[in-house]
Tab-separated table of C-alpha atoms and ligand atoms in Angstrom:
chain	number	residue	atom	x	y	z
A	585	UNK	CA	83.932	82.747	108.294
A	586	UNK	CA	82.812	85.401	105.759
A	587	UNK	CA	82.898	89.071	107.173
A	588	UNK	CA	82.421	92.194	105.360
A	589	UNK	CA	82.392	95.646	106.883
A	590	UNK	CA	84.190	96.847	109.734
A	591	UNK	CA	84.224	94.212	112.319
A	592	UNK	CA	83.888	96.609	116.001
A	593	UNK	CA	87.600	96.870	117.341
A	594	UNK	CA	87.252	96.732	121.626
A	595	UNK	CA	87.027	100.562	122.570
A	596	UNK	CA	89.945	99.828	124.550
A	597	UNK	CA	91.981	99.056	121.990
A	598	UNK	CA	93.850	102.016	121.434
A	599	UNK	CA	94.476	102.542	125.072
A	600	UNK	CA	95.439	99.018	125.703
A	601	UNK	CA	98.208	100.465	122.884
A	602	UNK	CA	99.038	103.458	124.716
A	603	UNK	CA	99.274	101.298	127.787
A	604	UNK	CA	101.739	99.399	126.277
A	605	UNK	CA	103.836	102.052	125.096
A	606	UNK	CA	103.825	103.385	128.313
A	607	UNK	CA	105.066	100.986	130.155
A	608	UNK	CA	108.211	100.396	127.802
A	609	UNK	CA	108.572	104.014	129.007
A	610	UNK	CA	108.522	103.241	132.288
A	611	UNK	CA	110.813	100.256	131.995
A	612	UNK	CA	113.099	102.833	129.838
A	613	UNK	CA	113.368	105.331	132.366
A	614	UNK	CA	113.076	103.757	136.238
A	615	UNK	CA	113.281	100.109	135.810
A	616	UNK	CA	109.744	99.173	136.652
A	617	UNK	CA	109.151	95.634	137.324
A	618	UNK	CA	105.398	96.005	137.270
A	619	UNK	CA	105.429	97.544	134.385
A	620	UNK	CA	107.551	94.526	133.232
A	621	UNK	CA	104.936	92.348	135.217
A	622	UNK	CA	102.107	93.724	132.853
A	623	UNK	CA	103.692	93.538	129.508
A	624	UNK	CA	104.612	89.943	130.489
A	625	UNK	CA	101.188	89.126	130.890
A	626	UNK	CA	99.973	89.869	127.854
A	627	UNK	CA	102.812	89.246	125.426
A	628	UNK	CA	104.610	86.666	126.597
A	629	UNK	CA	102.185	83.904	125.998
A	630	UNK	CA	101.646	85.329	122.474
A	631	UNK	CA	105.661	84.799	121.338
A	632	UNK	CA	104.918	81.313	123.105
A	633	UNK	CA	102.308	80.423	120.517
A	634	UNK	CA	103.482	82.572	117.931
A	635	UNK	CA	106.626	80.490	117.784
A	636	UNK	CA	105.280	77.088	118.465
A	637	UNK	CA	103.323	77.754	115.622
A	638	UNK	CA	106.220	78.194	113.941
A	639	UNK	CA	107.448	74.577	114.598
A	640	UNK	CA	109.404	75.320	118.120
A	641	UNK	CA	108.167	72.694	120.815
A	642	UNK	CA	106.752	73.896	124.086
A	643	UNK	CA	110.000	74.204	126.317
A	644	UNK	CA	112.328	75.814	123.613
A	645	UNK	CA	109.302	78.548	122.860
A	646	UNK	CA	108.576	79.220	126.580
A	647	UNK	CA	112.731	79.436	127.054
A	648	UNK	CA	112.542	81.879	123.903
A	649	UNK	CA	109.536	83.963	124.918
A	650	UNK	CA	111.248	84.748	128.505
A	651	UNK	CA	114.271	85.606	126.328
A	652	UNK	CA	111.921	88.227	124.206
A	653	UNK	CA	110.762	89.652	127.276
A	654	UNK	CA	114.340	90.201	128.312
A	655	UNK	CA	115.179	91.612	125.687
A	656	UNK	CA	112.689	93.952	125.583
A	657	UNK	CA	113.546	95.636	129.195
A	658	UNK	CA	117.026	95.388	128.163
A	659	UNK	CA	116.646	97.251	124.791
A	660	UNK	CA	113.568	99.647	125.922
A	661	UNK	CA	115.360	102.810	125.855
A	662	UNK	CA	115.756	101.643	121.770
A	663	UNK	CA	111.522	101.886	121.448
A	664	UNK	CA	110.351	104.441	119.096
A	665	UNK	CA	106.671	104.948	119.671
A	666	UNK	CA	107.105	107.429	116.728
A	667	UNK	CA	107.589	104.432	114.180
A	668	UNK	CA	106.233	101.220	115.326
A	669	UNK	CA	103.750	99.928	117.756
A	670	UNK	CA	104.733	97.798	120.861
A	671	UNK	CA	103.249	95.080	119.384
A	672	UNK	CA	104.775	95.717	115.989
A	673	UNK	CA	108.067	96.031	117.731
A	674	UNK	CA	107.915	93.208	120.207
A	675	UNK	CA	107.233	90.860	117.172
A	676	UNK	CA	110.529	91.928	115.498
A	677	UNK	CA	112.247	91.095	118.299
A	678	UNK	CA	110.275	87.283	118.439
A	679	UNK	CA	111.100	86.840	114.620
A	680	UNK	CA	114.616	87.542	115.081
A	681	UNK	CA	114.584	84.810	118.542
A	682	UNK	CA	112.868	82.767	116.301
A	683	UNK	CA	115.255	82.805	113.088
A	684	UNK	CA	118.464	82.369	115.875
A	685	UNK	CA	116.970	79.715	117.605
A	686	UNK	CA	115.108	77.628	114.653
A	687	UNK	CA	117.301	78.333	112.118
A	688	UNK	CA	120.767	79.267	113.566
A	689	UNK	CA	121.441	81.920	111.409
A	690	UNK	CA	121.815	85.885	111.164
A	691	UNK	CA	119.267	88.585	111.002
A	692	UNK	CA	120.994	91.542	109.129
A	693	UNK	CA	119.159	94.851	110.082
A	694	UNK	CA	119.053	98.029	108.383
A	695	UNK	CA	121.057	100.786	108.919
A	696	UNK	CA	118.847	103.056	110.301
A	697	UNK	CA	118.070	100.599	113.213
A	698	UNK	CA	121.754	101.319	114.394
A	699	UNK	CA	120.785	104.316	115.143
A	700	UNK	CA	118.175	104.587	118.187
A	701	UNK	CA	115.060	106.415	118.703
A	702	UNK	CA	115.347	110.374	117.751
A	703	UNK	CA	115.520	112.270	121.073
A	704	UNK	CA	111.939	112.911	121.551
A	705	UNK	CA	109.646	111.435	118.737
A	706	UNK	CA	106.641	114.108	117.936
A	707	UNK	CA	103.491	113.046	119.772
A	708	UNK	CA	100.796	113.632	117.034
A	709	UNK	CA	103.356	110.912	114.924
A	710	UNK	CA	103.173	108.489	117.930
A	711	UNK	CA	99.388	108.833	117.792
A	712	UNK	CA	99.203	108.602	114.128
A	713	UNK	CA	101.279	105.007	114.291
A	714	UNK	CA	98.531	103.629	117.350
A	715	UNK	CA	95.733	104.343	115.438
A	716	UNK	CA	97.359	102.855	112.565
A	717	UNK	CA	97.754	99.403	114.653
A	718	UNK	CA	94.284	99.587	115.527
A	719	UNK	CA	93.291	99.777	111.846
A	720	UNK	CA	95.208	97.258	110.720
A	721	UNK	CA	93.707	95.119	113.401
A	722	UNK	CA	90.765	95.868	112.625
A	723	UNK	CA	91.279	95.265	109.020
A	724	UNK	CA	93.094	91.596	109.213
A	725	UNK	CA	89.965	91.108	111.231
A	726	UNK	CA	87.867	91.884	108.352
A	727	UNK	CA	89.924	89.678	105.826
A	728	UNK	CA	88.109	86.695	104.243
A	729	UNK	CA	88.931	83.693	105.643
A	730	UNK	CA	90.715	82.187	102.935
A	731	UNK	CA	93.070	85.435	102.742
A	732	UNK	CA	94.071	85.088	106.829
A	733	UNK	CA	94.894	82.292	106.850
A	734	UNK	CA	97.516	82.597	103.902
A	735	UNK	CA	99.073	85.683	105.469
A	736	UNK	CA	99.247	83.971	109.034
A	737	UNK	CA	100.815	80.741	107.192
A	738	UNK	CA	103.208	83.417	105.648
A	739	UNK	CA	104.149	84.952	108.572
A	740	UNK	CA	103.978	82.387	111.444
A	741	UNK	CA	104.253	79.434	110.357
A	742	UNK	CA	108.287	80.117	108.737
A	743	UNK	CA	107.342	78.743	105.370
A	744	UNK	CA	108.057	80.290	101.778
A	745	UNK	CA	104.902	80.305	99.529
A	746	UNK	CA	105.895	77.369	98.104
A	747	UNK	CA	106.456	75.688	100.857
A	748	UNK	CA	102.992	77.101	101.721
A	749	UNK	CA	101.383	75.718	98.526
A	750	UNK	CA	103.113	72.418	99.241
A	751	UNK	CA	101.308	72.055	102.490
A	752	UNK	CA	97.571	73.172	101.661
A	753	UNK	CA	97.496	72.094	98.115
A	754	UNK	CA	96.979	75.122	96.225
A	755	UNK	CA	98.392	76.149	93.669
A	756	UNK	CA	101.449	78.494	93.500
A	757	UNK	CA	99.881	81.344	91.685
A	758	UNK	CA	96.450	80.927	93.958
A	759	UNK	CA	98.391	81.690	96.880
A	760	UNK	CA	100.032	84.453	95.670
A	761	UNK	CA	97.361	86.251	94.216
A	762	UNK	CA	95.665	85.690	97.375
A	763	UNK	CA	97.970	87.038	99.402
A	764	UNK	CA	98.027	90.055	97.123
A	765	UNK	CA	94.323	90.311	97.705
A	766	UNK	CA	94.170	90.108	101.427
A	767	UNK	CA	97.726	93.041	101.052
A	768	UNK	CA	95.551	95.043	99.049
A	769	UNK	CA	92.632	94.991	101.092
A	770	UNK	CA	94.724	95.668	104.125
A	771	UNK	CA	96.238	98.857	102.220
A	772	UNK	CA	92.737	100.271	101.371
A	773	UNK	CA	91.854	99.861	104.841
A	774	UNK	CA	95.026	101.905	106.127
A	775	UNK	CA	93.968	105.035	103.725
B	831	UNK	CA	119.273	108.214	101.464
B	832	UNK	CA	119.086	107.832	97.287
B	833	UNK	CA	115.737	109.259	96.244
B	834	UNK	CA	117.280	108.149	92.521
B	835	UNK	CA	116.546	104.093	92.785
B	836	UNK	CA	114.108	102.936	90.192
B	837	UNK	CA	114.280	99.353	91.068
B	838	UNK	CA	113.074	98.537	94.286
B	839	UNK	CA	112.093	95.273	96.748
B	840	UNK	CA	108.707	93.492	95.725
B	841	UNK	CA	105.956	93.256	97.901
B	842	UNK	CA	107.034	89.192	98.580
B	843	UNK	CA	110.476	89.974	99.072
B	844	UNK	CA	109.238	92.410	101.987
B	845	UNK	CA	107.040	90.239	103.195
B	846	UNK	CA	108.951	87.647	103.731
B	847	UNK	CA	111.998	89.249	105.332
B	848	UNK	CA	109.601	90.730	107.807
B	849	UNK	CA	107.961	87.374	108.296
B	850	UNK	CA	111.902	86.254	108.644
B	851	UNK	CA	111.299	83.382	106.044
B	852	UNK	CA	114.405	84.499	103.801
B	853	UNK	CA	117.903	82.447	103.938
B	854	UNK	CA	120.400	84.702	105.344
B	855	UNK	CA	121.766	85.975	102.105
B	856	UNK	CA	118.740	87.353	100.826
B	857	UNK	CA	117.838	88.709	104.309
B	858	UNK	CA	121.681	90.643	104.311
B	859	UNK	CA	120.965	91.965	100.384
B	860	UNK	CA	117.277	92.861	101.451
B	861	UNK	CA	118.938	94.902	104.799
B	862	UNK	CA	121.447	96.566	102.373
B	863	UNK	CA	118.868	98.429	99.648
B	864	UNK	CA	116.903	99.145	102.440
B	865	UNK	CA	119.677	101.161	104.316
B	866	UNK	CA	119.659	102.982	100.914
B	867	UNK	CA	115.736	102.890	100.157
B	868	UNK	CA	113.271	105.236	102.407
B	869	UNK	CA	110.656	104.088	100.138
B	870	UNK	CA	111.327	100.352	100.700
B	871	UNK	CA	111.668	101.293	104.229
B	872	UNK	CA	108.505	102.558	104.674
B	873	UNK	CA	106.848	99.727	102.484
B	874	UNK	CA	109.022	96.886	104.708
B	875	UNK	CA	107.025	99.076	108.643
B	876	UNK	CA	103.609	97.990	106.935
B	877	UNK	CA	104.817	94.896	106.768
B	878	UNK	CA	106.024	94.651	110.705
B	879	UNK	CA	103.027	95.896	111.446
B	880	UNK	CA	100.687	92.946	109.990
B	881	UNK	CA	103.216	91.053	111.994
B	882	UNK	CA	102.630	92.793	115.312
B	883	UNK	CA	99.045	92.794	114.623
B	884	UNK	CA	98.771	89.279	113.860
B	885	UNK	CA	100.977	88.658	117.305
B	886	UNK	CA	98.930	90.495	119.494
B	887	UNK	CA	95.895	88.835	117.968
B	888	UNK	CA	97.264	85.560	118.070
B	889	UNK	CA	96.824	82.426	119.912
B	890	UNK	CA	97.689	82.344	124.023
B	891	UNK	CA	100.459	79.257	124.942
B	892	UNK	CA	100.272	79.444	128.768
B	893	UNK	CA	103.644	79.974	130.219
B	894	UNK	CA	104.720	78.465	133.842
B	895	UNK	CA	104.643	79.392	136.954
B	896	UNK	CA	107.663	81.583	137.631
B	897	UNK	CA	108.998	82.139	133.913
B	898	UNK	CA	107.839	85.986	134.350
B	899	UNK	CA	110.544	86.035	137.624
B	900	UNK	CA	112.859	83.966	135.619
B	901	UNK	CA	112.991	86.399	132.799
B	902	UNK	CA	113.283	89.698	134.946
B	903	UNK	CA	116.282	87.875	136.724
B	904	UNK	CA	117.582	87.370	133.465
B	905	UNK	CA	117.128	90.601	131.899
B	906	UNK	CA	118.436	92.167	135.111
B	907	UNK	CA	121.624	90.498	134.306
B	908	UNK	CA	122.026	92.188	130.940
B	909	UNK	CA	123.420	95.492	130.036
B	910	UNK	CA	121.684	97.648	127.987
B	911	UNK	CA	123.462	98.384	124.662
B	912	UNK	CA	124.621	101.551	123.511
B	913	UNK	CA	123.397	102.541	120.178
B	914	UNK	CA	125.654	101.414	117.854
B	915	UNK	CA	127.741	104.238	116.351
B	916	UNK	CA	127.068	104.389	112.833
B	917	UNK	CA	130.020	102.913	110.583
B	918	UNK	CA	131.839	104.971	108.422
B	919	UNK	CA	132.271	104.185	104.748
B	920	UNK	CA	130.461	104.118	101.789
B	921	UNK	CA	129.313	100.873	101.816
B	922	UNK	CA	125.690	100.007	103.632
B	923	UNK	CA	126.165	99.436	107.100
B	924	UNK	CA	125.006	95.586	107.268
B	925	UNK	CA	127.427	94.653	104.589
B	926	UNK	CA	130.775	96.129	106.259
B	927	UNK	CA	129.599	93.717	108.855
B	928	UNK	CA	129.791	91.207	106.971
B	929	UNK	CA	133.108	92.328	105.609
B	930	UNK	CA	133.955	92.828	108.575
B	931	UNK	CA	135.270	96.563	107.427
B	932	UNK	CA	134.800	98.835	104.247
B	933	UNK	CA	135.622	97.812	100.352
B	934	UNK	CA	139.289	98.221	100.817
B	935	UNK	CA	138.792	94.967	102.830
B	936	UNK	CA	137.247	93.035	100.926
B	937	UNK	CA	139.197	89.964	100.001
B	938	UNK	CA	138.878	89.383	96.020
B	939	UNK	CA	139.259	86.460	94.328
B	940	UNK	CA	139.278	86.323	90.012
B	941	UNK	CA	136.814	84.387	88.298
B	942	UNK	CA	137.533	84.827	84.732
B	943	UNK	CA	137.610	87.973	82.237
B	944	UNK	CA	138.335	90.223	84.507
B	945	UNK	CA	135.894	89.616	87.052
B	946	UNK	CA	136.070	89.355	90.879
B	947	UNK	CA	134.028	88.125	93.491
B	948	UNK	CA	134.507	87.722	97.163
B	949	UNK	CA	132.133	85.102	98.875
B	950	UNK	CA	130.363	86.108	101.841
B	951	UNK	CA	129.776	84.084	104.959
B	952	UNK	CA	126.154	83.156	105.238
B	953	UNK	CA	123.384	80.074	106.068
B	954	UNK	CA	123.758	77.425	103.501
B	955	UNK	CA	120.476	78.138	101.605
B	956	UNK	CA	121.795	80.177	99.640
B	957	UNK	CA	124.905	82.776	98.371
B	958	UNK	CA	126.096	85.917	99.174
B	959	UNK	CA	128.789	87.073	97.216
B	960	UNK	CA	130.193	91.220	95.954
B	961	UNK	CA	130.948	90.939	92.074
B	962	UNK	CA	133.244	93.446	91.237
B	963	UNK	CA	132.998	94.159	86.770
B	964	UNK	CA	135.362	96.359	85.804
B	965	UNK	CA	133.968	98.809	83.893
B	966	UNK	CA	132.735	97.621	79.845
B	967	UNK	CA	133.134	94.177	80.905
B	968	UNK	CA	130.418	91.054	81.122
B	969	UNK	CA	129.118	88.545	83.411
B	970	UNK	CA	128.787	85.807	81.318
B	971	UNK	CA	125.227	84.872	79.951
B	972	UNK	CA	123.907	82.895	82.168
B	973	UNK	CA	120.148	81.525	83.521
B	974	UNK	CA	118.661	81.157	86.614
B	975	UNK	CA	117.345	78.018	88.571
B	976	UNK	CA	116.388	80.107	91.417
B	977	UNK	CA	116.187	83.680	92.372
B	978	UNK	CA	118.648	85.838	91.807
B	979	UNK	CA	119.076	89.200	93.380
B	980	UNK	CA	121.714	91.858	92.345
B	981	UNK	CA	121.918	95.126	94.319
B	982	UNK	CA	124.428	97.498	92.402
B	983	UNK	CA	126.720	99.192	94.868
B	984	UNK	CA	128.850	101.466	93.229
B	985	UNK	CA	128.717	102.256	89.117
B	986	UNK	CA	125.698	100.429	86.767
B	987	UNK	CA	125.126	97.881	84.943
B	988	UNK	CA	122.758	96.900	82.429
B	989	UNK	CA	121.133	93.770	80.622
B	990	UNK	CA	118.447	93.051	78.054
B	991	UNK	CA	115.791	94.325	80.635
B	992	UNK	CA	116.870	97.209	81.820
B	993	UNK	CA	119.804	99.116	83.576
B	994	UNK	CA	120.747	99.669	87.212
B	995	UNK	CA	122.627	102.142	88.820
B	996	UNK	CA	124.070	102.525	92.469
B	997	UNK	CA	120.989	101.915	95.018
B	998	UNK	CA	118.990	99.377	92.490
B	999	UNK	CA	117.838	95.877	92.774
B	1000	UNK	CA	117.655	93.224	90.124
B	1001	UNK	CA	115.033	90.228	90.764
B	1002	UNK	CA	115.767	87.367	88.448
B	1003	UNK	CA	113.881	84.405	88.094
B	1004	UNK	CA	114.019	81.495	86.670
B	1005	UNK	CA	112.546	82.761	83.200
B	1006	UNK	CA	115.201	85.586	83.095
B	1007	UNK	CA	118.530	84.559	81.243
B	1008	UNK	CA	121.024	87.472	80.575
B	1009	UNK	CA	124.378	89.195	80.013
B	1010	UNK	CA	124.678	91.813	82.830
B	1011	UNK	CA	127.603	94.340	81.380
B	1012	UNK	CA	129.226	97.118	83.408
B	1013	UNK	CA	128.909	100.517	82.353
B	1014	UNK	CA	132.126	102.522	81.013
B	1015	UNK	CA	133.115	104.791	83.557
B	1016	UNK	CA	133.351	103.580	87.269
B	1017	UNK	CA	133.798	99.377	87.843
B	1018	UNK	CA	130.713	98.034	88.990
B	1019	UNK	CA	130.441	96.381	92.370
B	1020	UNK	CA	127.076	94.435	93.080
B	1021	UNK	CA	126.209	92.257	95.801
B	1022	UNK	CA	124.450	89.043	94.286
B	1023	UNK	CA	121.803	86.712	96.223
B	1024	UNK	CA	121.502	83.628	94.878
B	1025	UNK	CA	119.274	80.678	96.161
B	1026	UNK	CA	120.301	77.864	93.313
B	1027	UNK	CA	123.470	77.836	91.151
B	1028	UNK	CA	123.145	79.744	87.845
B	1029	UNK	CA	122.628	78.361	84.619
B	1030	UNK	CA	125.341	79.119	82.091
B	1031	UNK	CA	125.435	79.184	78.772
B	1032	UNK	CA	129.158	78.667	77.448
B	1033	UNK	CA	131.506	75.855	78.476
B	1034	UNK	CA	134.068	77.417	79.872
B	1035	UNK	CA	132.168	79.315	83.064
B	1036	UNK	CA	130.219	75.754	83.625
B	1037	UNK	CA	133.270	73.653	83.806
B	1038	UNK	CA	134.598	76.444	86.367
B	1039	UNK	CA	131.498	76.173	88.418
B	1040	UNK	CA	131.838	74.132	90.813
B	1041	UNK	CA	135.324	75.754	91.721
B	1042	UNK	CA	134.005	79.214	91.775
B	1043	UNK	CA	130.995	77.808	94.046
B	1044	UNK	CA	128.691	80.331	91.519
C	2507	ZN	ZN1	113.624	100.425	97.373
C	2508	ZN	ZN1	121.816	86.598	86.793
């Protein structure tokens, strides 16, 4: 499917964000299972397919994603709204499930992850980084075709580009410059 | 941290540690310049976020009845970590894990013409291993079958393309061949990536090679 222009992103969007974020918080500070119950609903069935996609069969992804999900109440008081979305963050936690459990091998992080959240991250930042993730969903949603599909190979399906260009065919350089293409356009959107 | 690196992570590189495509010794030398790179930082949270995006627009895999009371059980179970403190030392924190402690514990081995390298423990898809040069001295010329990625710790080096100082990253591919020599002054101590074995030049290094696992 071709699509230029801005696709319409839900007018819920951003709250469905800010619902998210809040009930890490709520996990964070008073152990609340519905708010467990809610994020469970929508997320875990995403890591599911996100890493059977990735080549895990059905019981060793649905095993994983409950992992995720503990993981997530267990590390909540580590969130910081102030520099990631939930959904950004929940996905790091998925990739790194995913690399220990497909690949059996480490994840080195950063330094700064060490660290924590600052004490109270500024609002107008957290805002800032949800209407970011609502951009950049809007704008993958825009992407040709062609373009998405590359950057979901690249990202879900665990394979290098040439690995990718093994599987579809193309050529090495095709698939790069693609990719650069669809990063570009996503980077114009975010201005 | 350094506001003085010039040689930074590409746009794949990024990409593909935050997709978590890269063998583990690529993924540790990424994780080390970017405890040293805001910029690269920043660039590498674009990146997660495509991810997260893609996620939470992604395709639905049902789970089964009970796995949401299964997990809470589970996660019930767990402590919740403390922040790690931060390690001391001068090294980037994800390496003196890997050490398992600071330079001064870093078991060296020689490799020829003054040269050192400890290997670290990683997946088998490729090599992590800390070079240390002493200061005017060579790596010997050498090619690439794969990618190779240097990330200068402590003094500089430089080759025919360019030179690199503390904080810097050197991507070499397979149409790179070169003679990386230390700077005069401090030793140089790099941590080198690489995904195939190198191709050298001279005799000597090549007959080593398959001792020295380079
Ligand atoms: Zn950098
Ligand atoms: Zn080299």
């Amino acid at each position: 499917m071709q699509t230029s222009g801005k696709i319409p992103v839900p007018p819920n969007r951003q709250s469905e964000n800010s619902r998210w974020t809040a009930c890490i918080t709520r996990i964070r500070d008073s152990s609340d299972e519905a708010a467990f119950a809610e994020l469970f609903e929508h997320f875990a069935p995403r890591i599911k397919g996100y890493l059977m996609k990735s080549g895990a069969g059905a019981t060793l992804a649905e095993e994983c994603a409950q992992d995720v999900m503990a993981t997530l109440w267990q590390k909540a008081h580590l969130f910081d709204p102030s520099r990631a979305s939930a959904a950004t963050w929940i996905f790091t936690i998925a990739r790194n499930r995913r690399i220990d459990a497909l690949r059996k091998s480490r994840r080195p992080e950063p330094e700064e992850v060490y660290w924590g959240p600052q004490e109270s991250p500024d609002q107008a930042d957290i805002l800032a980084m949800e209407e970011a993730a609502v951009e950049l969903t809007r704008a993958i949603a825009a992407l040709p075709a062609k373009q998405k599909t590359l950057i979901e190979a690249a990202y879900f399906n665990d394979l290098s580009h040439s690995e990718i260009a093994d599987q579809t065919g193309l050529p090495l350089g095709t698939i790069k410059s693609r990719i650069r293409l669809a990063l570009d356009r996503l980077r114009h959107a975010m201005k | 941290m350094t506001d003085n690196i010039r040689h930074h992570l590409t746009d794949g590189l990024l990409m593909a540690y935050s997709a978590g495509s890269l063998p583990e010794a690529f993924n540790l030398t990424v994780a080390a310049h970017l405890s040293m790179c805001d910029s690269c930082r920043a660039r590498l949270g674009a990146f997660d976020s495509v991810g997260g995006a893609l996620l939470n627009g992604g395709e639905r895999a049902e789970m089964s009845a009970g796995s949401m009371e299964a997990a809470l059980a589970a996660a019930r179970q767990r402590p919740r970590p403390a922040a790690a403190p931060r390690p001391r030392g001068t090294l980037p924190a994800p390496l003196i894990d890997y050490i398992g402690g600071n330079l001064d514990a870093v078991r060296w081995r020689p490799v020829g013409m003054g040269v050192r390298q400890a290997i670290l423990p990683t997946d088998g898809d490729a090599t992590a291993r800390l070079l240390h040069i002493p200061a005017g001295a060579a790596v010997p010329d050498h090619g690439h079958r794969g990618t190779e990625l240097t990330l200068v710790l402590q003094g500089a080096f430089a080759d025919s393309t360019s030179r690199f100082a503390k904080g810097d990253i050197e991507i070499a591919g397979e149409d790179l061949n070169h003679t990386p020599i230390a700077e005069t002054g401090d030793d140089c101590i790099c941590l080198a990536a690489t995904d195939a074995p190198l191709r050298f030049r001279g005799w000597i290094p090549r007959i080593a090679q398959p001792f020295l696992k380079i």
